[in-house]
Structures are given as structure tokens and as C-alpha cells.
Coordinates of C-alpha atoms and ligand atoms in Angstrom, one line a residue:
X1 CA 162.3 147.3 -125.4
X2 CA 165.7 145.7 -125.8
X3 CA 165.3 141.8 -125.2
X4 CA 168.4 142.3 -122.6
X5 CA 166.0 144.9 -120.9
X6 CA 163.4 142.3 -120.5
X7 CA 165.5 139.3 -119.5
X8 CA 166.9 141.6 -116.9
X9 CA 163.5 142.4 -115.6
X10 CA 162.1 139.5 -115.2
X11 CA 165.2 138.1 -113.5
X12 CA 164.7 140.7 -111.0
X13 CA 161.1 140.0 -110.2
X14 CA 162.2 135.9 -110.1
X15 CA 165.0 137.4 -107.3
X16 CA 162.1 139.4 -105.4
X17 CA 163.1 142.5 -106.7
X18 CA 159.5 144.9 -107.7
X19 CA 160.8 147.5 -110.6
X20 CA 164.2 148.1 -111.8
X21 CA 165.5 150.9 -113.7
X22 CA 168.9 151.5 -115.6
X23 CA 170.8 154.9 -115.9
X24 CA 174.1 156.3 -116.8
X25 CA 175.8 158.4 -114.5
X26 CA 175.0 161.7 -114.2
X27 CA 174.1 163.8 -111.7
X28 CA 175.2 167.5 -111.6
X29 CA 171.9 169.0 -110.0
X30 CA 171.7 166.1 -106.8
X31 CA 175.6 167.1 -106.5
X32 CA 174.3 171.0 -106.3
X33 CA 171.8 169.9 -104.0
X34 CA 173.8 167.3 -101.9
X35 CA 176.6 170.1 -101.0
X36 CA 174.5 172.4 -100.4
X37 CA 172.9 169.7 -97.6
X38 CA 176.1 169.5 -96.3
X39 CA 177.3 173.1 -96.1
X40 CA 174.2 173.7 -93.9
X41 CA 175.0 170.9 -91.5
X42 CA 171.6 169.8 -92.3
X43 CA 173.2 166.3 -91.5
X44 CA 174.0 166.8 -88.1
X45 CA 176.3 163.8 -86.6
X46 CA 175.8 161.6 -89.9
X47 CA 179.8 162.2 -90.9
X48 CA 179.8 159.4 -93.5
X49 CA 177.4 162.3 -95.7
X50 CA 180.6 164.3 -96.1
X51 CA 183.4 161.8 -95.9
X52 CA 183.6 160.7 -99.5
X53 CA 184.1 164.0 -101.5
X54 CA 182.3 163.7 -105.0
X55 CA 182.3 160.0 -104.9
X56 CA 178.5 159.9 -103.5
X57 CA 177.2 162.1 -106.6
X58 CA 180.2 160.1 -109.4
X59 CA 179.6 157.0 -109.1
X60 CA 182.7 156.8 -111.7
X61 CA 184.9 157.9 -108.8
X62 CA 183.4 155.2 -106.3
X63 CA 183.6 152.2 -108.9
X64 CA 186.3 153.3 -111.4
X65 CA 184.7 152.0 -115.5
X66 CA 180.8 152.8 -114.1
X67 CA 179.1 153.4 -116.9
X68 CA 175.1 152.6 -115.9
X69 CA 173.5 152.1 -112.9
X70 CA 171.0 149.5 -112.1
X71 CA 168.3 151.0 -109.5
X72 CA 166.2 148.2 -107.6
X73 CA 163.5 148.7 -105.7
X74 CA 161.9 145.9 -103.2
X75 CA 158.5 146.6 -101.4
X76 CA 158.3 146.3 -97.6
X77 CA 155.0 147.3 -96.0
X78 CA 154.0 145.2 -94.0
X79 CA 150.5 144.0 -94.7
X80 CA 150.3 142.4 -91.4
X81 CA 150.9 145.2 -88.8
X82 CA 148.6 146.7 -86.5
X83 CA 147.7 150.3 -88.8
X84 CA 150.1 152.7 -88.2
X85 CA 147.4 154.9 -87.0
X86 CA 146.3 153.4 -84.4
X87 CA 149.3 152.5 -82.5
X88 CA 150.1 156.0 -83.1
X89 CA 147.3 157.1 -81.3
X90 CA 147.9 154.8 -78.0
X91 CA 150.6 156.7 -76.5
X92 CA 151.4 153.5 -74.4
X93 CA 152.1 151.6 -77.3
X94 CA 155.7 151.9 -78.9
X95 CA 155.6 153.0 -82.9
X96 CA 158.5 151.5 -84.7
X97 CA 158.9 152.7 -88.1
X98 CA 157.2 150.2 -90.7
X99 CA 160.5 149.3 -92.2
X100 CA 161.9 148.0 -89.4
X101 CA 159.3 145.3 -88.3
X102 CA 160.3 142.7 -89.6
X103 CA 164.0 141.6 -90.1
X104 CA 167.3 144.0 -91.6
X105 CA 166.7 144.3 -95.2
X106 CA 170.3 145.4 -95.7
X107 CA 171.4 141.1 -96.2
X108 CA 168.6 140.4 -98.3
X109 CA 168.8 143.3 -100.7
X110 CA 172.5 142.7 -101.1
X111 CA 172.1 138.5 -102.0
X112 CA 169.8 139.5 -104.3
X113 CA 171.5 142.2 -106.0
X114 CA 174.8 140.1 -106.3
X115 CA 171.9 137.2 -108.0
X116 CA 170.8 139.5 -110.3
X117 CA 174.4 140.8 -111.4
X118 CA 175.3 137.2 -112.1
X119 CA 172.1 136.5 -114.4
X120 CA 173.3 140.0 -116.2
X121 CA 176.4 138.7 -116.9
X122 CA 175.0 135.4 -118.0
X123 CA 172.3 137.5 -120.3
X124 CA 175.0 140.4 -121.6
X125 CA 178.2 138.7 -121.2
X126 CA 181.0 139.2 -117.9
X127 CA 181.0 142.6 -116.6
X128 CA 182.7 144.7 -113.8
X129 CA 180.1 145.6 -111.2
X130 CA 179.7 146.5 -107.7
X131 CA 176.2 146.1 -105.7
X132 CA 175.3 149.0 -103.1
X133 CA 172.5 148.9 -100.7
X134 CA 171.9 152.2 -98.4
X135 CA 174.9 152.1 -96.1
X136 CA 176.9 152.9 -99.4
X137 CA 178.3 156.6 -100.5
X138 CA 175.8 156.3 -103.2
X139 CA 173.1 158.9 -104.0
X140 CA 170.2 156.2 -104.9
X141 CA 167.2 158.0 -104.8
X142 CA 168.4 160.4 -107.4
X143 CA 169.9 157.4 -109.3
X144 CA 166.4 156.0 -109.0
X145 CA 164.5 158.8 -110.4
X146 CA 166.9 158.5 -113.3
X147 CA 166.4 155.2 -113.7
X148 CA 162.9 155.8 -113.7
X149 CA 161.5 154.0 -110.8
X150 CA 159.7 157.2 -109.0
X151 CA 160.0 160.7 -108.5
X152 CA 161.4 162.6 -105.2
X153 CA 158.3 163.9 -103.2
X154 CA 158.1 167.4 -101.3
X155 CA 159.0 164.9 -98.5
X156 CA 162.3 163.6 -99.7
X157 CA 161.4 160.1 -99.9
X158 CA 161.0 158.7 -103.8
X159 CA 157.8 158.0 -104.6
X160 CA 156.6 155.7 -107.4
X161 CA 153.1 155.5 -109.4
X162 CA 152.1 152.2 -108.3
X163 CA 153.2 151.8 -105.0
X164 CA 153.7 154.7 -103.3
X165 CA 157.2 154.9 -101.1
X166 CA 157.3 152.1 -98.7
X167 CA 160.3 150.0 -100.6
X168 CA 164.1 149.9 -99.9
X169 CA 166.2 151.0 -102.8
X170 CA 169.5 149.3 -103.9
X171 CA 171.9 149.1 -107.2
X172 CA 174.5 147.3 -109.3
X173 CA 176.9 149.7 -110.8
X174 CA 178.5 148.2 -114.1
X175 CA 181.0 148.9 -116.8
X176 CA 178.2 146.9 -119.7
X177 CA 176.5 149.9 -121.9
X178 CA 173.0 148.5 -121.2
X179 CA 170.9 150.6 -122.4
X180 CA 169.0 153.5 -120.7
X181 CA 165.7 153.5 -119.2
X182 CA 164.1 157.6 -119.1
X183 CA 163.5 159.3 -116.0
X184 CA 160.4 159.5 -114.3
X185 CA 158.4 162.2 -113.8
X186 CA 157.3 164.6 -110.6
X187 CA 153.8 163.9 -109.4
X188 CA 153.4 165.9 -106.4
X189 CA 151.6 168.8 -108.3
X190 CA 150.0 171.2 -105.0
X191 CA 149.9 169.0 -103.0
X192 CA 152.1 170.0 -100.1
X193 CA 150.3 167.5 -97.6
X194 CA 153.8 165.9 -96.0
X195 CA 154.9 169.6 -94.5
X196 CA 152.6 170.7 -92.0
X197 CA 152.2 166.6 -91.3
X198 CA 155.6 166.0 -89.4
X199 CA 156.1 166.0 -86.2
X200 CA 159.4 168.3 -85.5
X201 CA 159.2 170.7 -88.7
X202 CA 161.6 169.1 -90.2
X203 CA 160.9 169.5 -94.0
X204 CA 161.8 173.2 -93.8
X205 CA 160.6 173.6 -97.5
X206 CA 159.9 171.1 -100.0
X207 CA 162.6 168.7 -101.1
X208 CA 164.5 170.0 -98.7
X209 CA 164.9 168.0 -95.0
X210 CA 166.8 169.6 -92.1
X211 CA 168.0 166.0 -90.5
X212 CA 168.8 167.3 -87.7
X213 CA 164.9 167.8 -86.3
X214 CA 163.6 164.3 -88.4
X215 CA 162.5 161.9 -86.1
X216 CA 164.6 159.5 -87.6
X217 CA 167.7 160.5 -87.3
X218 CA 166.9 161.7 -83.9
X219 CA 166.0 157.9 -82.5
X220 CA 168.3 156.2 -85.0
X221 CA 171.4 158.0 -85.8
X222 CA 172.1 160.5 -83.2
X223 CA 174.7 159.2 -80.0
X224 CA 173.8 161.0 -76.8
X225 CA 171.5 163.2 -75.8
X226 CA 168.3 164.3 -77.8
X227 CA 167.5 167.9 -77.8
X228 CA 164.8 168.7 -75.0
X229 CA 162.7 171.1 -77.2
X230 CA 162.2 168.4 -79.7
X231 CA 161.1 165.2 -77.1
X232 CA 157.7 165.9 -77.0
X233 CA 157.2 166.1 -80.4
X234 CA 158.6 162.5 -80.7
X235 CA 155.6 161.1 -79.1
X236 CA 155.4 157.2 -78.9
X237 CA 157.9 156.7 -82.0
X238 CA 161.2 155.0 -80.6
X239 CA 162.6 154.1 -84.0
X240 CA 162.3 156.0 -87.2
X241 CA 159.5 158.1 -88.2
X242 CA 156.8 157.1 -90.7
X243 CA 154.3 160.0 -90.8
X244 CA 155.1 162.1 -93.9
X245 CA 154.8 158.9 -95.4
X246 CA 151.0 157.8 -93.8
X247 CA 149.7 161.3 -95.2
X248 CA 151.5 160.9 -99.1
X249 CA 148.2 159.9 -100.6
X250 CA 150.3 158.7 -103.2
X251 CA 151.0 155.9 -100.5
X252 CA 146.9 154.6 -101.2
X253 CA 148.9 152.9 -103.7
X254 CA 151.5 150.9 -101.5
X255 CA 151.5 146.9 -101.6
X256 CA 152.4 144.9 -99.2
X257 CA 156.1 143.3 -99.2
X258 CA 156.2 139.8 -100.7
X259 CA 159.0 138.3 -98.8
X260 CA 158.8 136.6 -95.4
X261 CA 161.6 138.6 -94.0
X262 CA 159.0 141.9 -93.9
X263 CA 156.6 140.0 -91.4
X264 CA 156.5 141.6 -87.9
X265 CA 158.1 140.1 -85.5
X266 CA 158.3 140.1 -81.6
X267 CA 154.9 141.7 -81.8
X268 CA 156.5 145.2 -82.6
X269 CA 153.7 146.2 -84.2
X270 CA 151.8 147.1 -80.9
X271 CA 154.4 146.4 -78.0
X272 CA 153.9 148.2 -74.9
X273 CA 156.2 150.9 -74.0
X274 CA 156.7 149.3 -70.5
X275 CA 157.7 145.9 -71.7
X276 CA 160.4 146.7 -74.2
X277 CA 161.6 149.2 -71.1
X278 CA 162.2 146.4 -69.2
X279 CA 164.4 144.4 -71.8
X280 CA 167.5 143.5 -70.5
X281 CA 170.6 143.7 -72.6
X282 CA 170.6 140.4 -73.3
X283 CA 167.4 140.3 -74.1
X284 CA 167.8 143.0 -76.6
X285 CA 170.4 141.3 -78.2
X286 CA 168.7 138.1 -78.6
X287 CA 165.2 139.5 -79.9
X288 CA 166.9 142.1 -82.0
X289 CA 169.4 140.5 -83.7
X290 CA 168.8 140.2 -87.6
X291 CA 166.7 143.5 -87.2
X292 CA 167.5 147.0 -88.1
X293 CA 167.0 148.1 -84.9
X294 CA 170.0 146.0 -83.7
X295 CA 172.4 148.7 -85.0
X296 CA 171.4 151.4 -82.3
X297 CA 172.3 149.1 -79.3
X298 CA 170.9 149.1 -76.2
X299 CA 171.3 152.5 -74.6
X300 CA 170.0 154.2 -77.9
X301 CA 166.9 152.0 -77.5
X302 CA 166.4 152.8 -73.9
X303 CA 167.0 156.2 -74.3
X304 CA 164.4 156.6 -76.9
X305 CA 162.0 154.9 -75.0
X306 CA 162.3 157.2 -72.0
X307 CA 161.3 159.7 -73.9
X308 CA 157.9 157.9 -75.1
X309 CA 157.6 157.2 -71.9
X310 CA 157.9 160.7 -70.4
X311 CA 155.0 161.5 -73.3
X312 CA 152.9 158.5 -72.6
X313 CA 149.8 158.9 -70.4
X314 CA 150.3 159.1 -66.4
X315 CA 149.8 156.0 -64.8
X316 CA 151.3 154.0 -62.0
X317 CA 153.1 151.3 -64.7
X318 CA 154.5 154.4 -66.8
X319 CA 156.0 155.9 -63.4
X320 CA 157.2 153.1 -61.6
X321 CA 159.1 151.9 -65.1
X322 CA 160.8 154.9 -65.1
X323 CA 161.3 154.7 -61.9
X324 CA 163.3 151.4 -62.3
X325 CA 165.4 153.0 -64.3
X326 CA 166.1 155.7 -63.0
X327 CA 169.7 154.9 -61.3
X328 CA 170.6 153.3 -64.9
X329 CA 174.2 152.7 -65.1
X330 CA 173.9 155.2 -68.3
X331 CA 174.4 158.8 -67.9
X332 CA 172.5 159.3 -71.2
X333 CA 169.3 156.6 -70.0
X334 CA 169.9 158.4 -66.4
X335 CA 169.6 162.0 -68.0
X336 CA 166.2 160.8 -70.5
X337 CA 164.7 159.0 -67.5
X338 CA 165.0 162.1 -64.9
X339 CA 163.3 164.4 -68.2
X340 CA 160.7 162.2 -68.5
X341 CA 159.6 161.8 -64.6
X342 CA 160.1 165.7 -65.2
X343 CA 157.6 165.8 -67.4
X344 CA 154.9 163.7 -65.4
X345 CA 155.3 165.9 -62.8
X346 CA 154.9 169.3 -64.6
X347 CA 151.9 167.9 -66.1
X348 CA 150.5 166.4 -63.2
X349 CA 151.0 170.0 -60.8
X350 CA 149.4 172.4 -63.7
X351 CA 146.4 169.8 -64.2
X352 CA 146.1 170.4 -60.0
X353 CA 146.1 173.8 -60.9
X354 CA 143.9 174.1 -63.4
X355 CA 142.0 171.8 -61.5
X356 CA 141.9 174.3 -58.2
X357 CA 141.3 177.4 -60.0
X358 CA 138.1 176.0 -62.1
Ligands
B12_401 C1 171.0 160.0 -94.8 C2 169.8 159.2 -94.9 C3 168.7 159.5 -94.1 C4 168.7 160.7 -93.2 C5 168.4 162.0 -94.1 C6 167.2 161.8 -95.0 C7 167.3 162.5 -96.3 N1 166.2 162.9 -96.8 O1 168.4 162.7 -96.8 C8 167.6 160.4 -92.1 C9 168.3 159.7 -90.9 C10 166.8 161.6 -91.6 C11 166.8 159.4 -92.9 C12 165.5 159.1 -92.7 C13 164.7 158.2 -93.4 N2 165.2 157.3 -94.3 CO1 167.0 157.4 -95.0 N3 168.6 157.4 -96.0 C14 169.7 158.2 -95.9 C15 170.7 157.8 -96.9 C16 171.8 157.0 -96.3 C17 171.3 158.9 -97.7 C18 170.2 160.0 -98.3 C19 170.9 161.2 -98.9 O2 171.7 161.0 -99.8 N4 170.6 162.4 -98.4 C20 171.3 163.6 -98.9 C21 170.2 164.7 -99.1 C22 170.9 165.9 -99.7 O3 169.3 164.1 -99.9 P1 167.8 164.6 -100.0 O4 167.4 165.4 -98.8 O5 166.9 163.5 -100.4 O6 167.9 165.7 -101.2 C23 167.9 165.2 -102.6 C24 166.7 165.8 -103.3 O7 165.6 166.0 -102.4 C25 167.1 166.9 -104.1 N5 167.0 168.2 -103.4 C26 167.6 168.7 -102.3 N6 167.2 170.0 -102.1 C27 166.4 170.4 -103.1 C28 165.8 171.6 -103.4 C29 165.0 171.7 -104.5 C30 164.4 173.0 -104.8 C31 164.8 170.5 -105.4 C32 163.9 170.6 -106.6 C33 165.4 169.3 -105.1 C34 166.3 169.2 -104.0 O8 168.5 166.7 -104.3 C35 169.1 165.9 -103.3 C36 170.0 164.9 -103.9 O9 169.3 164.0 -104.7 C37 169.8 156.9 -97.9 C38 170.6 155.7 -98.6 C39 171.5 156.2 -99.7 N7 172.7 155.8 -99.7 O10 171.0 157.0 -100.5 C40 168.7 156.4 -97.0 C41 167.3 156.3 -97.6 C42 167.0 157.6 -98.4 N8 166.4 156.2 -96.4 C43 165.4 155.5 -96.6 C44 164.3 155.4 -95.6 C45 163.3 154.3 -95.8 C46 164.2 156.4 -94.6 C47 163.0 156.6 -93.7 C48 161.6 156.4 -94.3 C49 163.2 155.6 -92.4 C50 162.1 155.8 -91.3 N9 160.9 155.4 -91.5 O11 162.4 156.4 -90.3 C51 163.2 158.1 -93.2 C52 162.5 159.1 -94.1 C53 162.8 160.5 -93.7 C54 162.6 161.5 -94.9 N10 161.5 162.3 -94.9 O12 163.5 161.5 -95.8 C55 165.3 154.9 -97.9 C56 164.3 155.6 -98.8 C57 163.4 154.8 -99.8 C58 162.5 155.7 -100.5 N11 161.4 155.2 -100.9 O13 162.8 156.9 -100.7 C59 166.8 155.0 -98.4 C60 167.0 155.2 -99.9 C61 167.5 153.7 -97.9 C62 167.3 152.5 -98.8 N12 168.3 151.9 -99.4 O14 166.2 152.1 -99.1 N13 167.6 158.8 -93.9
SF4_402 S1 160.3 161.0 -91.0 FE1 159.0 162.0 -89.5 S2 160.2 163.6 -88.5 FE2 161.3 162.9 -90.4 S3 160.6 164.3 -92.0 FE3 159.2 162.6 -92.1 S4 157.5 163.2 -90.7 FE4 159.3 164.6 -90.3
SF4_403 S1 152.4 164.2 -99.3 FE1 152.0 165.3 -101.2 S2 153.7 166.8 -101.4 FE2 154.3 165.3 -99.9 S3 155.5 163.8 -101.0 FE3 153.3 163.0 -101.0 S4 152.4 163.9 -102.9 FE4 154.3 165.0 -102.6

């Protein structure tokens, strides 16, 4: 390996980083692939997908002199969470994806990157670079499989060898010729396990994610109102979506995030549904800020948890929560909260019914 190659490494384990991965530029098939996405409308409301033209699949366009790409990838499972299986199965409990547990990666991901671009220009001399962490018009899990960090799973998510999928990806584009690292290679074989495993049939076929139906996008990125046939199906999740990730059994594999910031906090890890309900906005903002879950403000997060709520079990706390709410100033937490009293009571009459005719 190229004694650049290895300095670069190690600086990026020294900076918290857990595999990186160098590639040029190309990307013809994940620009097939990408507009296809979007012709579909398969993003929904997510506008920023089509904004930028070609830029997201040229990185030459988005950072004018690109030449290579350096893909990053930085662990965050968090070892100390309550399993995700369990809270999944207390439908009292709130499930917040495991990424989100602990604080926003976005600030740490970017501090580091902009270290490890200035220890690259110490090790191969000055360069023009740019560093990129998700929000970006980048495509990084294709730059990442080219790289050779992991592969893209049946799921969508990009899986690697040793640890499964549960790590952020980020990059520094630069005009140095460092040189390439090869591509890694698909490991899914049959194994189609991810499919029939989520929630709101939202991996329509594999590699291939209809957004619009992903739990994710539902509690994180959609404004307004979430589509009544699918708010059963979103159970007790009220931030992101984790299960075609639980079944991956590549995901045996995973280890648990090294830095501080991936620690739960606020006991998210097995909050009851009823508590975070009755956050005020202030209180939201306070115990929220410097986490991911910040972004989707307060209505978003009331909303979404009217609609665990209205799947939760019957019981007198569950109801007279709702309740509370159910005058909300917000026409959106107004409109979640009447569907999920709704949805107590149809339960509640045909359990009568089947009750009386037994
Ligand atoms: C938009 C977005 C979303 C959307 C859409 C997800 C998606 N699959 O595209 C929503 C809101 C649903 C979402 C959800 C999640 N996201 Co997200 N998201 C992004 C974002 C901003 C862009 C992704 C993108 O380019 N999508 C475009 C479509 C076209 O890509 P795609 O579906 O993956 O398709 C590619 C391939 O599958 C292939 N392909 C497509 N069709 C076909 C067909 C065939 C036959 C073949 C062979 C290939 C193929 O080509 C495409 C281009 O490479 C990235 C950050 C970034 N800037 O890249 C983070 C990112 C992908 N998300 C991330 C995470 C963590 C998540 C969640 C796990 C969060 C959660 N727990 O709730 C979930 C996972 C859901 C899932 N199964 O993918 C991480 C993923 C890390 C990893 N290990 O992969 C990223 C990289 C953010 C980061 N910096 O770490 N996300
Ligand atoms: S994150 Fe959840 S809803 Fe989205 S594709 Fe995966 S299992 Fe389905
Ligand atoms: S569950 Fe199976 S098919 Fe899905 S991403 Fe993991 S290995 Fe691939």
C-alpha cells in the first residue's frame, strides 16, 4: 500500500474515523439509478433529491478540480441501549431509531473530516478539498462502495464485512491524485431477509426503496399529515426506522460506536410514550437540542407520537394523554390525536363485539 495510503489511515482512526476508502469520480450507473428514483417520485417531499441536476452523481460539478473522493465511515451503535427488540415489543415505549440516541452526528463528522483534510495536506502536500456529511448533494453510499468501504444491501443501506451498517458515512472531495482504493464487493447472495421485514413495504424490490412508505421519511422528513393507511404500521417508532437493519444478519457483525457523543441520552432508549407526549415546547427544545431529532421540531414530534399512541395498548394513561391534547393549537397534532382516539375506540367496540357474540 502506498505509504500516503497508510498515513492517511491511521490519521483517520487517531480522528475517530473506523475505515476510509479513496475513489475517483465516477458514477454513471448510481446516476442511472438516482434519476430513475426521482422520475418515480419515489422521494416524495424530499425536494433537495432533485434540486441539484447532475451535481449529486459529478462530484466534478459540485466541487469544480475533484478528482478523488475520500469516503469515511464512523460507527454509531449504541452499545448501551435497551435492545432494539425489546422496546419494540412494548408498544408503550417510544422506539427512536438507534442513530439518533445519542447526540447529532452531523458536527462531529464534519470537525473531524476538516482534521483529517488538514493532516492530508500535511502528508501529500496543500490541496483543494471540500468535506460533505449527509445533508450534502452528494451520492455517498455509492462513493463508498467505490471506495471500498461496503457494499449496497437489498435494503439500500451500505453494508460492510466487519461491521455491518450501523455507521454514518461522510467525505473529503480533493483535487490531490491519491491513489485509488478497489471497490468492494456485494455480499447479500439469497438472502432477501430485509423485504418481507419492514414495516410499510417499502423496499418494493431489492435496492430499490419507495421513500415515500419508509418509516423514516414518514416520522422525519414529511411536513403534515401522515397517510392513514400507513399509521398502523408505524407502531411505536416516532423517529426513523431501524428494522431492515435488526434483521441484516450481516449486522451480527456491528460494534459499538467509540465516541461519547453515541451514548443515549434522556433515557431515549426506553421512554414512555406518555412522558415525551407531555413535553412542552420548551422542554423539547432544551432536551433536544444537539440531537438529530431537534431538526423535526415540535409538532413533527407530537404528531408522530400520536400516532404511537393511537397503536399503543388501551389504557387509562394512553387515553387521557391523548386526551390532553386533543384541543392542540395544531391542526396537524389536532388531526393525529382525533385518529388515534379513533382508533381506541374502533378497537375497543369490535373487541365488545367479539366479546358478545362468543
Ligand atoms: C434521502 C436519504 C434518505 C431517505 C431515502 C433513503 C434511500 N435509500 O435513498 C430516507 C428518509 C427514507 C432515509 C432513511 C434512512 N437513512 Co438516509 N439518507 C438519505 C440521503 C440524504 C440520500 C440518499 C440517496 O442518495 N438516495 C437516492 C436513492 C436513489 O438511493 P438508493 O435508494 O440508495 O439507490 C442507490 C442504490 O441502491 C442503487 N440502486 C437503485 N436502484 C437500483 C436497482 C438495481 C437493480 C441495483 C442493482 C441498484 C440500484 O443506485 C442508487 C444510487 O447509488 C443520504 C445521505 C447522502 N447525501 O447520501 C442519507 C443516508 C443514506 N441515510 C442514512 C441512514 C442512517 C438512514 C436510516 C438508517 C435512518 C433511520 N434509522 O431511520 C434510514 C434507512 C432507510 C433505508 N432502508 O435506506 C445513512 C446511511 C449509512 C449506511 N450505512 O448506509 C446516510 C448515508 C447518511 C449518512 N451520512 O450517514 N434516508
Ligand atoms: S427503515 Fe423501516 S420502513 Fe424504511 S425501509 Fe427500512 S424497514 Fe422499511
Ligand atoms: S437483510 Fe439480507 S438482503 Fe437485506 S441487506 Fe442484509 S444481507 Fe442483504
Amino acid at each position: 500500500m502506498h505509504p500516503n495510503r497508510i498515513a492517511i489511515e491511521s490519521a483517520a482512526r487517531a480522528f475517530g474515523f473506523d475505515a476510509i476508502g479513496i475513489t475517483d469520480i465516477e458514477l454513471p450507473e448510481d446516476e442511472r439509478h438516482l434519476e430513475q428514483w426521482l422520475e418515480r417520485g419515489w422521494h416524495g417531499q424530499m425536494h433537495y433529491m432533485a434540486k441539484h441536476g447532475r451535481r449529486r452523481s459529478r462530484p466534478a460539478q459540485l466541487l469544480p478540480g475533484t478528482l478523488r473522493v475520500i469516503s469515511a465511515r464512523m460507527n454509531y451503535w449504541p452499545g448501551d441501549a435497551q435492545p432494539a427488540d425489546e422496546t419494540l415489543s412494548q408498544s408503550e415505549t417510544a422506539y427512536v431509531s438507534r442513530y439518533a440516541l445519542g447526540r447529532d452526528y452531523h458536527k462531529l463528522m464534519r470537525k473531524a473530516l476538516g482534521r483529517l483534510a488538514e493532516a492530508i495536506a500535511e502528508l501529500a502536500g496543500p490541496h483543494g478539498y471540500r468535506v460533505f456529511v449527509d445533508s450534502a448533494p452528494v451520492l455517498e453510499k455509492a462513493l463508498a462502495r467505490n471506495a471500498g468501504i461496503g457494499w449496497i444491501g437489498k435494503n439500500t443501506n451500505l453494508i460492510a464485512r466487519d461491521a455491518g451498517s450501523w455507521f454514518f458515512l461522510g467525505e473529503i472531495f480533493t483535487d490531490l491524485p491519491l491513489p485509488l482504493d478497489a471497490p468492494a464487493s456485494a455480499h447479500c447472495g439469497s438472502c432477501q431477509a430485509c423485504m418481507p421485514a419492514c414495516p410499510t413495504g417499502a423496499i418494493v424490490a431489492p435496492y430499490r426503496l419507495d421513500a415515500r412508505r419508509c418509516i423514516s421519511y414518514l416520522t422525519i422528513e414529511l411536513e403534515g399529515s401522515i397517510p392513514e393507511p400507513l399509521r398502523a404500521a408505524i407502531g411505536n417508532r416516532i423517529y426513523g426506522c431501524d428494522d431492515c437493519q435488526l434483521v441484516c444478519p450481516w449486522n451480527k457483525f456491528a460494534r459499538a460506536a467509540a465516541h461519547p457523543d453515541f451514548r443515549v441520552r434522556h433515557g431515549l432508549d426506553a421512554a414512555r410514550l406518555v412522558e415525551l407526549f407531555e413535553w412542552s415546547a420548551e422542554q423539547f427544545d432544551q432536551r433536544m437540542r444537539g440531537s438529530a431529532i431537534y431538526r423535526i421540531g415540535y409538532e413533527r414530534w407530537l404528531r408522530n407520537i400520536a400516532v404511537a399512541l393511537g397503536n399503543a395498548r388501551s389504557s387509562p394513561a394512553v387515553l387521557s394523554a391523548l386526551e390532553a391534547r386533543r384541543e392542540h393549537a395544531s391542526p396537524v397534532v389536532r388531526e393525529h390525536v382525533q385518529w388515534a382516539l379513533e382508533a381506541h375506540r374502533s378497537r375497543a367496540t369490535s373487541a365488545t363485539a367479539a366479546r358478545s357474540s362468543a
